[in-house]
mmCIF file of C-alpha atoms in Angstrom:
data_model
loop_
_atom_site.group_PDB
_atom_site.id
_atom_site.type_symbol
_atom_site.label_atom_id
_atom_site.label_comp_id
_atom_site.label_asym_id
_atom_site.label_seq_id
_atom_site.Cartn_x
_atom_site.Cartn_y
_atom_site.Cartn_z
ATOM 1 C CA MET A 124 244.151 184.240 48.336
ATOM 2 C CA SER A 125 243.485 188.303 47.590
ATOM 3 C CA LYS A 126 240.495 187.409 45.770
ATOM 4 C CA LEU A 127 238.872 185.619 48.451
ATOM 5 C CA VAL A 128 239.511 188.655 50.794
ATOM 6 C CA SER A 129 238.048 190.869 48.552
ATOM 7 C CA THR A 130 235.017 188.677 48.212
ATOM 8 C CA ILE A 131 234.858 188.369 52.069
ATOM 9 C CA LEU A 132 235.092 192.262 52.188
ATOM 10 C CA VAL A 133 232.120 192.707 49.689
ATOM 11 C CA ILE A 134 229.571 190.227 51.698
ATOM 12 C CA LEU A 135 230.688 192.379 54.861
ATOM 13 C CA GLY A 136 229.804 195.614 52.929
ATOM 14 C CA ILE A 137 226.302 194.144 52.112
ATOM 15 C CA LEU A 138 225.712 192.811 55.655
ATOM 16 C CA THR A 139 226.434 196.576 57.043
ATOM 17 C CA VAL A 140 224.033 197.838 54.254
ATOM 18 C CA LEU A 141 221.127 195.240 55.343
ATOM 19 C CA ILE A 142 221.553 195.708 59.319
ATOM 20 C CA ALA A 143 221.271 199.796 58.884
ATOM 21 C CA ALA A 144 218.128 199.217 56.938
ATOM 22 C CA ILE A 145 216.700 196.693 59.398
ATOM 23 C CA ILE A 146 217.527 199.345 62.058
ATOM 24 C CA LEU A 147 215.887 202.080 60.193
ATOM 25 C CA LEU A 148 212.741 200.025 59.355
ATOM 26 C CA VAL A 149 212.323 199.176 63.144
ATOM 27 C CA GLN A 150 212.545 202.998 64.150
ATOM 28 C CA PHE A 151 210.197 204.200 61.713
ATOM 29 C CA THR A 152 207.618 201.483 62.703
ATOM 30 C CA MET A 153 207.288 202.735 65.984
ATOM 31 C CA VAL A 154 206.805 205.978 65.237
ATOM 32 C CA ILE A 155 204.047 205.640 63.212
ATOM 33 C CA PRO A 156 201.444 204.951 65.967
ATOM 34 C CA LYS A 157 202.296 208.126 67.773
ATOM 35 C CA MET A 158 201.362 210.331 64.652
ATOM 36 C CA LYS A 159 197.931 211.711 64.737
ATOM 37 C CA VAL A 160 196.237 211.266 61.350
ATOM 38 C CA LYS A 161 194.203 214.397 60.549
ATOM 39 C CA SER A 162 190.890 214.330 58.965
ATOM 40 C CA GLN A 163 190.693 216.214 55.684
ATOM 41 C CA PRO A 164 187.934 217.967 54.734
ATOM 42 C CA VAL A 165 185.518 217.210 51.901
ATOM 43 C CA ALA A 166 186.910 218.818 48.690
ATOM 44 C CA VAL A 167 184.267 220.810 46.471
ATOM 45 C CA GLY A 168 182.497 218.153 44.290
ATOM 46 C CA GLU A 169 182.794 215.530 46.329
ATOM 47 C CA GLU A 170 179.616 214.067 48.338
ATOM 48 C CA ALA A 171 180.213 214.125 52.102
ATOM 49 C CA THR A 172 178.398 211.150 54.346
ATOM 50 C CA ASN A 173 177.183 210.856 57.312
ATOM 51 C CA VAL A 174 175.638 214.672 57.067
ATOM 52 C CA ILE A 175 172.037 216.118 56.207
ATOM 53 C CA SER A 176 171.919 218.399 53.843
ATOM 54 C CA VAL A 177 168.939 220.993 53.762
ATOM 55 C CA GLY A 178 167.771 224.165 51.966
ATOM 56 C CA GLY A 179 165.746 226.826 53.473
ATOM 57 C CA MET A 180 164.029 230.352 52.382
ATOM 58 C CA GLY A 181 162.966 233.413 53.577
ATOM 59 C CA LYS A 182 160.798 235.797 52.509
ATOM 60 C CA VAL A 183 160.128 239.458 53.420
ATOM 61 C CA PHE A 184 157.348 241.731 51.905
ATOM 62 C CA VAL A 185 158.020 245.094 52.028
ATOM 63 C CA GLU A 186 155.945 248.409 50.529
ATOM 64 C CA PRO A 187 157.979 250.267 47.868
ATOM 65 C CA GLU A 188 159.921 253.250 48.424
ATOM 66 C CA LEU A 189 161.150 254.381 45.350
ATOM 67 C CA VAL A 190 160.171 254.489 41.540
ATOM 68 C CA ASN A 191 162.736 254.488 38.911
ATOM 69 C CA ILE A 192 161.256 255.109 35.513
ATOM 70 C CA SER A 193 162.741 255.353 31.816
ATOM 71 C CA ILE A 194 161.321 258.404 30.076
ATOM 72 C CA GLY A 195 162.423 259.848 26.892
ATOM 73 C CA VAL A 196 161.810 261.320 23.141
ATOM 74 C CA GLU A 197 162.103 259.449 19.988
ATOM 75 C CA SER A 198 161.915 261.871 17.034
ATOM 76 C CA ARG A 199 162.043 261.566 13.327
ATOM 77 C CA ALA A 200 162.985 263.372 10.331
ATOM 78 C CA GLU A 201 164.800 263.043 7.186
ATOM 79 C CA THR A 202 167.956 264.283 8.121
ATOM 80 C CA ALA A 203 169.927 263.686 11.372
ATOM 81 C CA LYS A 204 170.249 267.569 11.858
ATOM 82 C CA GLU A 205 166.197 267.697 11.789
ATOM 83 C CA ALA A 206 165.746 264.858 13.915
ATOM 84 C CA SER A 207 168.184 265.924 16.514
ATOM 85 C CA SER A 208 166.827 269.828 16.323
ATOM 86 C CA GLN A 209 163.257 268.317 16.965
ATOM 87 C CA ASN A 210 164.284 265.445 19.569
ATOM 88 C CA LYS A 211 166.003 268.434 21.762
ATOM 89 C CA LYS A 212 163.073 270.937 21.734
ATOM 90 C CA ASP A 213 160.697 267.912 22.561
ATOM 91 C CA MET A 214 163.073 266.700 25.392
ATOM 92 C CA ASN A 215 163.409 270.481 26.773
ATOM 93 C CA GLN A 216 159.771 270.462 27.114
ATOM 94 C CA VAL A 217 159.444 266.797 29.260
ATOM 95 C CA MET A 218 162.599 267.958 31.552
ATOM 96 C CA SER A 219 160.596 271.285 32.043
ATOM 97 C CA SER A 220 157.200 269.475 32.783
ATOM 98 C CA LEU A 221 159.441 266.589 35.194
ATOM 99 C CA LYS A 222 160.638 269.518 37.306
ATOM 100 C CA GLU A 223 157.392 271.129 37.473
ATOM 101 C CA MET A 224 156.174 267.968 39.047
ATOM 102 C CA GLY A 225 158.907 268.423 41.807
ATOM 103 C CA ILE A 226 161.399 265.878 40.324
ATOM 104 C CA LYS A 227 165.190 267.180 41.057
ATOM 105 C CA ASP A 228 167.714 267.821 38.971
ATOM 106 C CA GLU A 229 169.863 264.883 40.783
ATOM 107 C CA ASP A 230 167.114 262.616 40.096
ATOM 108 C CA ILE A 231 167.158 262.843 36.360
ATOM 109 C CA GLN A 232 170.175 261.224 34.867
ATOM 110 C CA THR A 233 170.519 260.527 31.178
ATOM 111 C CA THR A 234 171.018 256.942 29.961
ATOM 112 C CA ASP A 235 170.927 257.022 26.253
ATOM 113 C CA TYR A 236 171.263 259.782 23.317
ATOM 114 C CA SER A 237 171.651 258.355 19.794
ATOM 115 C CA ILE A 238 171.048 258.974 16.366
ATOM 116 C CA PHE A 239 170.912 256.421 13.768
ATOM 117 C CA PRO A 240 169.217 255.803 10.237
ATOM 118 C CA ASP A 241 165.881 254.818 9.976
ATOM 119 C CA TYR A 242 165.298 252.193 7.157
ATOM 120 C CA GLN A 243 162.061 251.027 5.757
ATOM 121 C CA TYR A 244 161.715 248.043 3.563
ATOM 122 C CA ILE A 245 160.180 248.126 0.265
ATOM 123 C CA GLU A 246 158.064 244.996 -0.382
ATOM 124 C CA GLU A 247 158.401 245.702 -4.401
ATOM 125 C CA GLU A 248 161.750 246.127 -4.548
ATOM 126 C CA ARG A 249 162.775 243.661 -1.678
ATOM 127 C CA ARG A 250 165.651 246.208 -0.032
ATOM 128 C CA GLU A 251 165.585 248.109 2.471
ATOM 129 C CA LYS A 252 165.471 252.417 1.747
ATOM 130 C CA LEU A 253 166.932 254.911 3.794
ATOM 131 C CA VAL A 254 163.695 257.249 4.567
ATOM 132 C CA GLY A 255 165.353 259.293 7.228
ATOM 133 C CA TYR A 256 166.942 259.621 10.489
ATOM 134 C CA ILE A 257 165.654 258.604 14.622
ATOM 135 C CA ALA A 258 166.834 260.757 17.275
ATOM 136 C CA ARG A 259 166.628 259.300 20.827
ATOM 137 C CA ASN A 260 166.980 260.613 24.473
ATOM 138 C CA MET A 261 166.252 258.728 27.361
ATOM 139 C CA VAL A 262 166.476 259.689 30.867
ATOM 140 C CA GLN A 263 165.959 257.980 34.383
ATOM 141 C CA VAL A 264 163.943 259.382 36.489
ATOM 142 C CA LYS A 265 163.523 258.701 40.478
ATOM 143 C CA PHE A 266 161.214 259.719 42.837
ATOM 144 C CA GLU A 267 159.688 258.659 46.376
ATOM 145 C CA ASP A 268 155.789 260.113 45.939
ATOM 146 C CA ILE A 269 154.620 256.494 44.329
ATOM 147 C CA ASP A 270 151.203 258.080 44.432
ATOM 148 C CA LYS A 271 152.081 260.547 41.890
ATOM 149 C CA ILE A 272 153.311 258.129 39.256
ATOM 150 C CA GLY A 273 150.195 258.308 37.065
ATOM 151 C CA ASP A 274 150.563 262.248 37.470
ATOM 152 C CA ILE A 275 154.182 262.321 36.338
ATOM 153 C CA LEU A 276 153.604 260.456 33.189
ATOM 154 C CA ASP A 277 150.819 262.315 32.128
ATOM 155 C CA ALA A 278 152.915 265.199 32.293
ATOM 156 C CA ALA A 279 155.694 263.974 30.262
ATOM 157 C CA THR A 280 153.599 262.661 27.627
ATOM 158 C CA GLY A 281 151.783 265.811 27.469
ATOM 159 C CA ALA A 282 154.756 267.444 27.114
ATOM 160 C CA GLY A 283 155.918 265.001 24.029
ATOM 161 C CA ALA A 284 157.697 262.277 25.638
ATOM 162 C CA ASN A 285 156.787 259.015 23.509
ATOM 163 C CA ALA A 286 159.015 256.462 25.471
ATOM 164 C CA ILE A 287 158.129 254.978 28.678
ATOM 165 C CA ARG A 288 160.054 252.273 29.852
ATOM 166 C CA GLY A 289 160.679 250.277 32.787
ATOM 167 C CA ILE A 290 159.095 251.018 35.441
ATOM 168 C CA LYS A 291 160.598 249.341 38.647
ATOM 169 C CA PHE A 292 159.859 249.801 42.195
ATOM 170 C CA THR A 293 162.422 249.613 44.758
ATOM 171 C CA VAL A 294 163.392 250.400 48.347
ATOM 172 C CA GLU A 295 166.175 252.931 49.640
ATOM 173 C CA ASP A 296 168.209 250.169 51.524
ATOM 174 C CA PRO A 297 167.331 246.814 51.290
ATOM 175 C CA SER A 298 169.701 245.534 53.766
ATOM 176 C CA GLN A 299 167.554 245.128 56.849
ATOM 177 C CA TYR A 300 165.137 243.375 54.740
ATOM 178 C CA LYS A 301 167.589 241.058 53.675
ATOM 179 C CA ASP A 302 168.579 240.170 57.227
ATOM 180 C CA GLU A 303 165.278 239.586 58.057
ATOM 181 C CA ALA A 304 164.991 237.014 55.373
ATOM 182 C CA ARG A 305 168.470 235.605 56.014
ATOM 183 C CA GLU A 306 167.253 234.562 59.729
ATOM 184 C CA LEU A 307 163.926 232.965 58.216
ATOM 185 C CA ALA A 308 165.875 231.154 55.819
ATOM 186 C CA VAL A 309 168.279 229.626 58.303
ATOM 187 C CA ALA A 310 165.455 229.194 60.757
ATOM 188 C CA ASP A 311 163.811 227.144 58.093
ATOM 189 C CA ALA A 312 166.731 225.045 57.062
ATOM 190 C CA LYS A 313 167.474 224.290 60.838
ATOM 191 C CA SER A 314 163.456 222.950 61.194
ATOM 192 C CA LYS A 315 163.613 221.118 57.866
ATOM 193 C CA ALA A 316 167.024 219.693 59.373
ATOM 194 C CA GLU A 317 165.667 218.706 62.915
ATOM 195 C CA LYS A 318 162.472 217.087 61.232
ATOM 196 C CA LEU A 319 164.680 214.842 59.202
ATOM 197 C CA ALA A 320 166.824 213.483 62.088
ATOM 198 C CA LYS A 321 163.790 212.626 63.945
ATOM 199 C CA SER A 322 162.389 211.033 60.886
ATOM 200 C CA ALA A 323 165.579 208.920 60.521
ATOM 201 C CA ASN A 324 166.016 208.428 64.138
ATOM 202 C CA VAL A 325 169.199 210.044 64.474
ATOM 203 C CA ARG A 326 170.660 213.279 66.247
ATOM 204 C CA LEU A 327 171.685 216.525 64.364
ATOM 205 C CA GLY A 328 175.570 217.137 65.258
ATOM 206 C CA ASP A 329 177.424 220.157 64.370
ATOM 207 C CA LEU A 330 176.832 222.612 61.581
ATOM 208 C CA LEU A 331 179.400 221.907 59.142
ATOM 209 C CA SER A 332 178.752 224.469 56.537
ATOM 210 C CA ILE A 333 176.389 226.838 55.145
ATOM 211 C CA ARG A 334 175.849 229.067 51.909
ATOM 212 C CA GLU A 335 173.969 231.725 51.026
ATOM 213 C CA GLU A 336 172.217 232.595 47.700
ATOM 214 C CA TYR A 337 170.532 235.983 47.884
ATOM 215 C CA LYS A 338 167.726 236.564 45.089
ATOM 216 C CA SER A 339 166.474 240.397 43.867
ATOM 217 C CA GLU A 340 163.425 241.979 44.521
ATOM 218 C CA GLU A 341 160.829 240.406 42.961
ATOM 219 C CA TYR A 342 157.965 243.238 41.744
ATOM 220 C CA MET A 343 154.367 241.889 42.443
ATOM 221 C CA TYR A 344 152.154 244.070 40.808
ATOM 222 C CA GLU A 345 149.006 244.063 43.046
ATOM 223 C CA GLU A 346 145.970 246.194 42.786
ATOM 224 C CA ARG A 347 146.326 249.417 45.187
ATOM 225 C CA THR A 348 143.283 251.000 46.175
ATOM 226 C CA GLY A 349 143.386 255.262 45.573
ATOM 227 C CA ASP A 350 143.854 257.187 42.436
ATOM 228 C CA MET A 351 147.248 256.958 41.163
ATOM 229 C CA GLY A 352 146.384 259.632 38.625
ATOM 230 C CA GLY A 353 145.509 258.900 34.616
ATOM 231 C CA ALA A 354 147.767 256.361 34.458
ATOM 232 C CA PRO A 355 146.906 253.121 35.721
ATOM 233 C CA ILE A 356 149.799 251.947 37.650
ATOM 234 C CA SER A 357 149.871 249.498 40.751
ATOM 235 C CA PRO A 358 153.072 249.648 42.834
ATOM 236 C CA GLY A 359 151.913 246.201 44.810
ATOM 237 C CA GLN A 360 154.612 244.911 46.989
ATOM 238 C CA LEU A 361 158.257 243.910 46.909
ATOM 239 C CA MET A 362 159.241 240.047 47.460
ATOM 240 C CA ILE A 363 162.865 239.902 48.967
ATOM 241 C CA THR A 364 164.274 236.515 49.030
ATOM 242 C CA VAL A 365 167.160 234.722 50.863
ATOM 243 C CA ASN A 366 167.906 230.765 50.248
ATOM 244 C CA VAL A 367 170.677 228.881 52.508
ATOM 245 C CA GLN A 368 171.886 225.661 52.153
ATOM 246 C CA MET A 369 173.000 224.185 55.154
ATOM 247 C CA GLN A 370 174.713 220.683 56.407
ATOM 248 C CA TYR A 371 174.592 219.393 59.529
ATOM 249 C CA GLU A 372 177.062 216.398 60.980
ATOM 250 C CA ILE A 373 174.850 213.310 61.650
ATOM 251 C CA VAL A 374 175.614 211.713 65.292
ATOM 252 C CA PRO A 375 174.680 208.370 65.869
#
C-alpha cells in the first residue's frame, strides 16, 4: 500500500513540473511579438547589401609659399680630429653666407652631425682599408623668398657647402587647401553615386558612411618664368589631394 502511495506522489510531482513548464512557454510566446528587433550594423570586413559605394577625389593646386633645403659640408681627412676641424671651419663659412642672404637663426636647424671612418676597397688585396675619416654637418634651411633659391645655393656652395639635398616646396598652413579639396572630393563622390543610381533605375537613400583618405602634397616641378639665380630650380605647383569613400543606401 505504501509503495502505491509513493508512486502516485512521484507521478503528481512530474505532472506539476510539466504544467509549470507549459505555462512559462505560453507566457514567453505571447511576449515575443511585442519585442522590437533592432538591426545590427555591418561589421568591419563584411560586405553591405543594398548599398551604392563610391569614391571621390578632390585636387587643389597652390603656389608654394616656403622652401626647405638641406645644406651641409662633408670633410675628409686622415684623422677624425682633422676632419672635424676642417668641417667646423667650412661649416662656419656656410652659416655666415646663409645669414648674409637674410636667413634667420630660427630658420636654420642642425639635422645631422656625425664623424665616421672612411674605407676604400683595395682590389689587389680584396679587402677594405681605412683611409681616413669623414665629418658631416647638415642643416635644414627654411625661407619664404622662393625667387632667391638659386642665389642662396650659389652662396652656400661658394662658401664650402658640398652637400645639397631634399629641396622641398610647401605652404605655411595647408589646412585651408585640404578643406577645399575635401569639398571637391565629397561633391565628386556624390555625383558618381547619383549617376550610378540613375543608371540602375534606383533612388539614393541616406548616406550610411564616409571615410577620408588624405594624401600629402605632391611637388610638380613645372617651368617658371623669371631668373631664379645661378641654379636652375623650378618650384612649379603643389597638388593637395583628398580622397573619400562614401556609401549610400539604395531605396526601392
